[in-house]
Amino acid sequence: MANEFPESREGTANSRHANLTSSLDLSTSLDHSVQTRIFKIIVIGDSNVGKTCLTFRFTGGAFPCKTEATIGVDFREKAVEIEGEKIKVQVWDTAGQERFRKSMVEHYYRNVHAVVFVYDVTKMASFQNLKTWIQECNGHGVSSSVPRVLVGNKCDLVDQIQVPSNTALKFADAHNMLLFETSAKDPKESQNVDSIFMCLACRLKAQKYLIYRDVEREDGRVRLKHQPDPKSNCPC
Ligand SMILES: Nc1nc2c(ncn2[C@@H]2O[C@H](COP(=O)(O)OP(=O)(O)OP(=O)(O)O)[C@@H](O)[C@H]2O)c(=O)[nH]1
Ligand SMILES: [Mg+2]
């Protein structure tokens, strides 16, 4: 059974930080000294859908009282333990506004392990724009074997919902994604928010034997072979 132990870190990077590349490279490395794997999960979607709030809820356990549009990327880490293995989940909270993301897009997708697409259930346009986000992701060479999930956020605003669940479910099925409808704001939903990231971490953990056994090194970088683990007990 998956459980967590308390350790989270936050950082930020934008186009003004000169040493960005070296810090970003860490996300894809295996930390051999402590044998802790790091899973890089990016969170993508329109501005204002709640990406920052969702990632904050997962790593900090609370809803931020105030947020501003993300510039570049904020990265947050949470240490979790799954079936006895300590894993670092590194969440990349990306900017939804084009002007705040354009110089960073390459970094977002580089060596990503999993992708979370977010829309706002009260804003149909944010759902319709998912196609563009998926195109961007595919256009950056993210393999179809990289796990992806779809998240409809702001479900607490029950009177304002514009995106019906069955429409979202069809879209998710068509794109081979699991659908989570949740709220970063509603404390009762916090476990559901956790399960978005834990579900992905469990799936990635299922690649354990590949990472330790079939790891390949090319150009000094670690590359992983993706194969499903038939013995995985991932809850999703
Ligand atoms: N009611 C409600 N409001 C939310 C929820 N999640 C986020 N918000 C609000 O939505 C607004 C935008 O949230 P952010 O998390 O900053 O949005 P973002 O997707 O990170 O936006 P960018 O950084 O510009 O890409 C803020 O006013 C939040 O308080 C939610 O679950 N319910
Ligand atoms: Mg943000």
Short mmCIF file of C-alpha atoms and ligand atoms in Angstrom, two decimals:
data_model
loop_
_atom_site.label_atom_id
_atom_site.label_comp_id
_atom_site.label_asym_id
_atom_site.label_seq_id
_atom_site.Cartn_x
_atom_site.Cartn_y
_atom_site.Cartn_z
CA MET A 1 0.00 0.00 0.00
CA ALA A 2 1.27 3.44 -0.84
CA ASN A 3 1.99 5.83 1.98
CA GLU A 4 3.84 9.09 2.33
CA PHE A 5 6.42 10.48 4.67
CA PRO A 6 6.73 14.19 5.19
CA GLU A 7 9.34 15.86 3.07
CA SER A 8 8.63 18.40 0.41
CA ARG A 9 10.68 21.04 -1.34
CA GLU A 10 9.88 23.91 -3.58
CA GLY A 11 11.82 25.79 -6.17
CA THR A 12 11.28 28.09 -9.05
CA ALA A 13 12.88 28.66 -12.40
CA ASN A 14 12.21 31.03 -15.19
CA SER A 15 13.95 32.27 -18.25
CA ARG A 16 15.91 34.77 -16.17
CA HIS A 17 17.76 32.06 -14.21
CA ALA A 18 21.02 31.37 -15.96
CA ASN A 19 21.82 28.08 -14.24
CA LEU A 20 18.50 26.56 -15.06
CA THR A 21 19.74 23.76 -17.28
CA SER A 22 21.96 22.19 -14.67
CA SER A 23 19.23 22.16 -12.06
CA LEU A 24 16.73 20.75 -14.52
CA ASP A 25 19.08 17.95 -15.47
CA LEU A 26 18.82 16.70 -11.90
CA SER A 27 15.24 15.75 -12.50
CA THR A 28 16.20 12.94 -14.79
CA SER A 29 19.07 11.58 -12.83
CA LEU A 30 19.15 8.55 -10.64
CA ASP A 31 20.50 9.48 -7.25
CA HIS A 32 22.76 6.50 -6.81
CA SER A 33 24.19 7.71 -3.49
CA VAL A 34 20.86 7.18 -1.71
CA GLN A 35 19.24 4.98 -4.35
CA THR A 36 16.25 7.29 -4.57
CA ARG A 37 14.51 7.54 -7.89
CA ILE A 38 13.14 10.87 -9.04
CA PHE A 39 10.00 10.97 -11.15
CA LYS A 40 9.50 14.12 -13.17
CA ILE A 41 5.80 14.87 -13.62
CA ILE A 42 4.74 17.96 -15.57
CA VAL A 43 1.41 19.72 -15.10
CA ILE A 44 0.07 21.36 -18.25
CA GLY A 45 -3.05 23.35 -19.19
CA ASP A 46 -4.58 26.78 -19.73
CA SER A 47 -3.77 29.65 -17.43
CA ASN A 48 -6.03 29.89 -14.38
CA VAL A 49 -7.24 26.27 -14.40
CA GLY A 50 -5.58 25.68 -11.01
CA LYS A 51 -2.28 23.95 -11.84
CA THR A 52 -0.41 25.80 -9.10
CA CYS A 53 -3.13 25.10 -6.55
CA LEU A 54 -3.24 21.39 -7.39
CA THR A 55 0.51 20.97 -7.14
CA PHE A 56 0.56 22.98 -3.93
CA ARG A 57 -2.21 20.83 -2.48
CA PHE A 58 -0.21 17.69 -3.29
CA THR A 59 3.19 18.84 -2.05
CA GLY A 60 2.15 21.25 0.69
CA GLY A 61 -1.15 19.69 1.78
CA ALA A 62 -3.07 22.98 1.58
CA PHE A 63 -4.82 25.37 -0.78
CA PRO A 64 -2.73 28.54 -1.23
CA CYS A 65 -4.58 31.64 -0.05
CA LYS A 66 -3.21 33.62 -2.97
CA THR A 67 -1.62 32.69 -6.29
CA GLU A 68 -0.17 34.62 -9.16
CA ALA A 69 0.29 33.50 -12.73
CA THR A 70 3.24 31.13 -12.90
CA ILE A 71 6.28 32.48 -14.73
CA GLY A 72 8.40 29.81 -16.40
CA VAL A 73 8.02 26.94 -13.99
CA ASP A 74 7.76 26.27 -10.27
CA PHE A 75 9.03 22.89 -9.27
CA ARG A 76 7.98 21.18 -6.11
CA GLU A 77 9.16 17.89 -4.70
CA LYS A 78 7.51 15.43 -2.42
CA ALA A 79 9.10 12.32 -1.00
CA VAL A 80 6.74 9.38 -0.95
CA GLU A 81 7.10 5.76 -0.05
CA ILE A 82 5.49 3.12 -2.18
CA GLU A 83 5.73 -0.50 -1.12
CA GLY A 84 8.88 0.20 0.86
CA GLU A 85 10.66 2.21 -1.81
CA LYS A 86 11.38 5.88 -1.17
CA ILE A 87 10.71 7.93 -4.29
CA LYS A 88 10.93 11.63 -5.02
CA VAL A 89 8.01 12.94 -7.01
CA GLN A 90 9.20 16.11 -8.71
CA VAL A 91 6.21 18.09 -9.91
CA TRP A 92 6.76 20.77 -12.55
CA ASP A 93 4.06 23.42 -12.27
CA THR A 94 4.22 25.04 -15.70
CA ALA A 95 2.98 28.43 -16.85
CA GLY A 96 -0.27 28.49 -18.81
CA GLN A 97 0.29 31.93 -20.31
CA GLU A 98 2.17 31.79 -23.60
CA ARG A 99 4.36 34.79 -22.78
CA PHE A 100 5.50 33.17 -19.53
CA ARG A 101 6.25 29.76 -21.01
CA LYS A 102 7.58 30.13 -24.53
CA SER A 103 11.26 30.09 -23.61
CA MET A 104 10.75 27.14 -21.27
CA VAL A 105 8.74 24.65 -23.28
CA GLU A 106 11.73 22.54 -24.31
CA HIS A 107 12.70 22.13 -20.65
CA TYR A 108 9.20 21.09 -19.64
CA TYR A 109 9.14 18.08 -21.92
CA ARG A 110 12.74 17.04 -21.70
CA ASN A 111 13.02 13.57 -20.12
CA VAL A 112 9.56 13.83 -18.63
CA HIS A 113 8.24 10.69 -16.93
CA ALA A 114 4.51 11.51 -16.77
CA VAL A 115 2.11 14.29 -17.82
CA VAL A 116 -0.93 15.75 -16.04
CA PHE A 117 -3.30 17.72 -18.31
CA VAL A 118 -5.58 20.07 -16.37
CA TYR A 119 -8.78 21.85 -17.40
CA ASP A 120 -11.28 23.90 -15.41
CA VAL A 121 -14.70 22.19 -15.20
CA THR A 122 -16.33 25.64 -15.13
CA LYS A 123 -14.62 26.79 -18.34
CA MET A 124 -15.43 24.92 -21.54
CA ALA A 125 -12.67 26.72 -23.44
CA SER A 126 -10.04 25.22 -21.13
CA PHE A 127 -11.39 21.76 -21.98
CA GLN A 128 -11.48 22.46 -25.72
CA ASN A 129 -7.90 23.71 -25.59
CA LEU A 130 -6.70 20.33 -24.31
CA LYS A 131 -6.27 19.24 -27.92
CA THR A 132 -3.67 21.95 -28.38
CA TRP A 133 -1.86 20.96 -25.21
CA ILE A 134 -1.76 17.33 -26.29
CA GLN A 135 -0.45 18.37 -29.71
CA GLU A 136 2.29 20.39 -28.06
CA CYS A 137 3.23 17.43 -25.87
CA ASN A 138 3.32 15.02 -28.81
CA GLY A 139 5.19 17.59 -30.87
CA HIS A 140 7.98 17.53 -28.31
CA GLY A 141 8.55 13.84 -28.79
CA VAL A 142 6.86 12.62 -25.62
CA SER A 143 6.32 8.92 -26.23
CA SER A 144 2.85 7.42 -26.01
CA SER A 145 4.27 5.09 -23.34
CA VAL A 146 4.73 8.06 -20.98
CA PRO A 147 1.69 7.90 -18.64
CA ARG A 148 -0.78 10.78 -18.95
CA VAL A 149 -3.82 11.69 -16.87
CA LEU A 150 -6.59 14.22 -17.31
CA VAL A 151 -7.73 16.39 -14.40
CA GLY A 152 -10.92 18.45 -14.27
CA ASN A 153 -10.38 20.96 -11.48
CA LYS A 154 -12.70 23.30 -9.50
CA CYS A 155 -15.44 20.71 -8.94
CA ASP A 156 -16.37 22.61 -5.77
CA LEU A 157 -18.06 25.21 -8.00
CA VAL A 158 -21.01 22.88 -8.54
CA ASP A 159 -23.38 25.53 -9.88
CA GLN A 160 -20.97 26.65 -12.58
CA ILE A 161 -19.95 23.37 -14.18
CA GLN A 162 -19.77 23.60 -17.98
CA VAL A 163 -17.92 20.40 -18.84
CA PRO A 164 -20.10 17.32 -18.29
CA SER A 165 -18.33 14.30 -16.78
CA ASN A 166 -19.33 11.99 -19.63
CA THR A 167 -17.86 14.38 -22.23
CA ALA A 168 -14.60 14.48 -20.29
CA LEU A 169 -14.63 10.71 -19.86
CA LYS A 170 -15.03 10.14 -23.60
CA PHE A 171 -12.16 12.49 -24.30
CA ALA A 172 -9.97 10.78 -21.71
CA ASP A 173 -10.79 7.33 -23.12
CA ALA A 174 -10.05 8.49 -26.65
CA HIS A 175 -6.62 9.65 -25.51
CA ASN A 176 -5.88 6.66 -23.32
CA MET A 177 -5.90 8.72 -20.12
CA LEU A 178 -7.49 8.28 -16.72
CA LEU A 179 -9.86 11.07 -15.69
CA PHE A 180 -9.83 12.70 -12.25
CA GLU A 181 -12.48 15.30 -11.42
CA THR A 182 -11.51 17.11 -8.27
CA SER A 183 -10.96 20.38 -6.46
CA ALA A 184 -7.71 21.80 -5.21
CA LYS A 185 -9.75 24.05 -2.94
CA ASP A 186 -12.06 21.59 -1.20
CA PRO A 187 -10.16 19.94 1.70
CA LYS A 188 -12.38 16.87 1.36
CA GLU A 189 -10.86 16.33 -2.07
CA SER A 190 -7.25 16.41 -0.91
CA GLN A 191 -6.94 12.63 -0.98
CA ASN A 192 -8.25 12.65 -4.53
CA VAL A 193 -5.62 15.21 -5.51
CA ASP A 194 -2.93 13.05 -3.90
CA SER A 195 -4.15 10.05 -5.83
CA ILE A 196 -3.52 11.83 -9.17
CA PHE A 197 0.19 11.96 -8.47
CA MET A 198 0.41 8.73 -6.48
CA CYS A 199 -1.30 6.85 -9.26
CA LEU A 200 1.34 8.08 -11.70
CA ALA A 201 4.13 7.35 -9.23
CA CYS A 202 2.83 3.79 -8.80
CA ARG A 203 2.77 3.31 -12.55
CA LEU A 204 6.29 4.61 -12.85
CA LYS A 205 7.44 2.47 -9.96
CA ALA A 206 6.22 -0.53 -11.91
CA GLN A 207 9.12 0.19 -14.24
CA LYS A 208 11.49 -0.41 -11.32
CA TYR A 209 13.23 -3.45 -12.68
CA LEU A 210 13.79 -1.69 -15.97
CA ILE A 211 15.37 1.27 -14.28
CA TYR A 212 17.74 -0.77 -12.19
CA ARG A 213 18.34 -3.57 -14.66
CA ASP A 214 17.93 -2.19 -18.16
CA VAL A 215 19.26 1.27 -17.70
CA GLU A 216 21.17 2.58 -20.71
CA ARG A 217 23.57 5.45 -20.71
CA GLU A 218 23.94 7.59 -23.77
CA ASP A 219 25.76 10.88 -23.87
CA GLY A 220 26.04 10.78 -20.09
CA ARG A 221 22.28 10.73 -19.68
CA VAL A 222 20.19 7.93 -18.31
CA ARG A 223 17.56 6.60 -20.66
CA LEU A 224 14.91 4.18 -19.55
CA LYS A 225 13.25 1.46 -21.52
CA HIS A 226 9.52 1.57 -20.95
CA GLN A 227 7.76 -1.75 -20.62
CA PRO A 228 4.70 -2.53 -18.54
CA ASP A 229 5.31 -4.61 -15.44
CA PRO A 230 2.70 -7.37 -15.42
CA LYS A 231 3.14 -7.81 -11.66
CA SER A 232 2.33 -4.17 -10.91
CA ASN A 233 -0.27 -3.60 -8.22
CA CYS A 234 -0.84 0.03 -9.16
CA PRO A 235 -4.23 1.02 -7.73
CA CYS A 236 -5.27 2.63 -11.01
N1 LIG B 1 -13.06 27.44 -6.60
C1 LIG B 1 -11.83 26.98 -6.90
N2 LIG B 1 -10.87 27.86 -7.29
C2 LIG B 1 -9.66 27.36 -7.59
C3 LIG B 1 -9.36 25.99 -7.54
N3 LIG B 1 -8.08 25.81 -7.92
C4 LIG B 1 -7.60 27.02 -8.20
N4 LIG B 1 -8.54 27.97 -8.00
C5 LIG B 1 -8.41 29.41 -8.22
O1 LIG B 1 -8.15 29.61 -9.61
C6 LIG B 1 -7.23 30.69 -9.79
C7 LIG B 1 -6.03 30.24 -10.61
O2 LIG B 1 -5.33 29.24 -9.92
P1 LIG B 1 -3.80 28.88 -10.26
O3 LIG B 1 -3.49 27.62 -9.54
O4 LIG B 1 -2.93 30.04 -10.00
O5 LIG B 1 -3.91 28.65 -11.85
P2 LIG B 1 -2.76 28.18 -12.85
O6 LIG B 1 -3.34 27.12 -13.71
O7 LIG B 1 -1.55 27.80 -12.08
O8 LIG B 1 -2.49 29.46 -13.73
P3 LIG B 1 -1.11 29.89 -14.51
O9 LIG B 1 -0.01 29.84 -13.52
O10 LIG B 1 -1.36 31.26 -15.04
O11 LIG B 1 -0.93 28.90 -15.62
C8 LIG B 1 -6.85 31.17 -8.38
O12 LIG B 1 -7.67 32.30 -8.07
C9 LIG B 1 -7.22 30.00 -7.48
O13 LIG B 1 -7.57 30.40 -6.19
C10 LIG B 1 -10.40 25.08 -7.13
O14 LIG B 1 -10.25 23.86 -7.04
N5 LIG B 1 -11.61 25.64 -6.82
MG MG B 2 0.31 28.60 -11.98
#
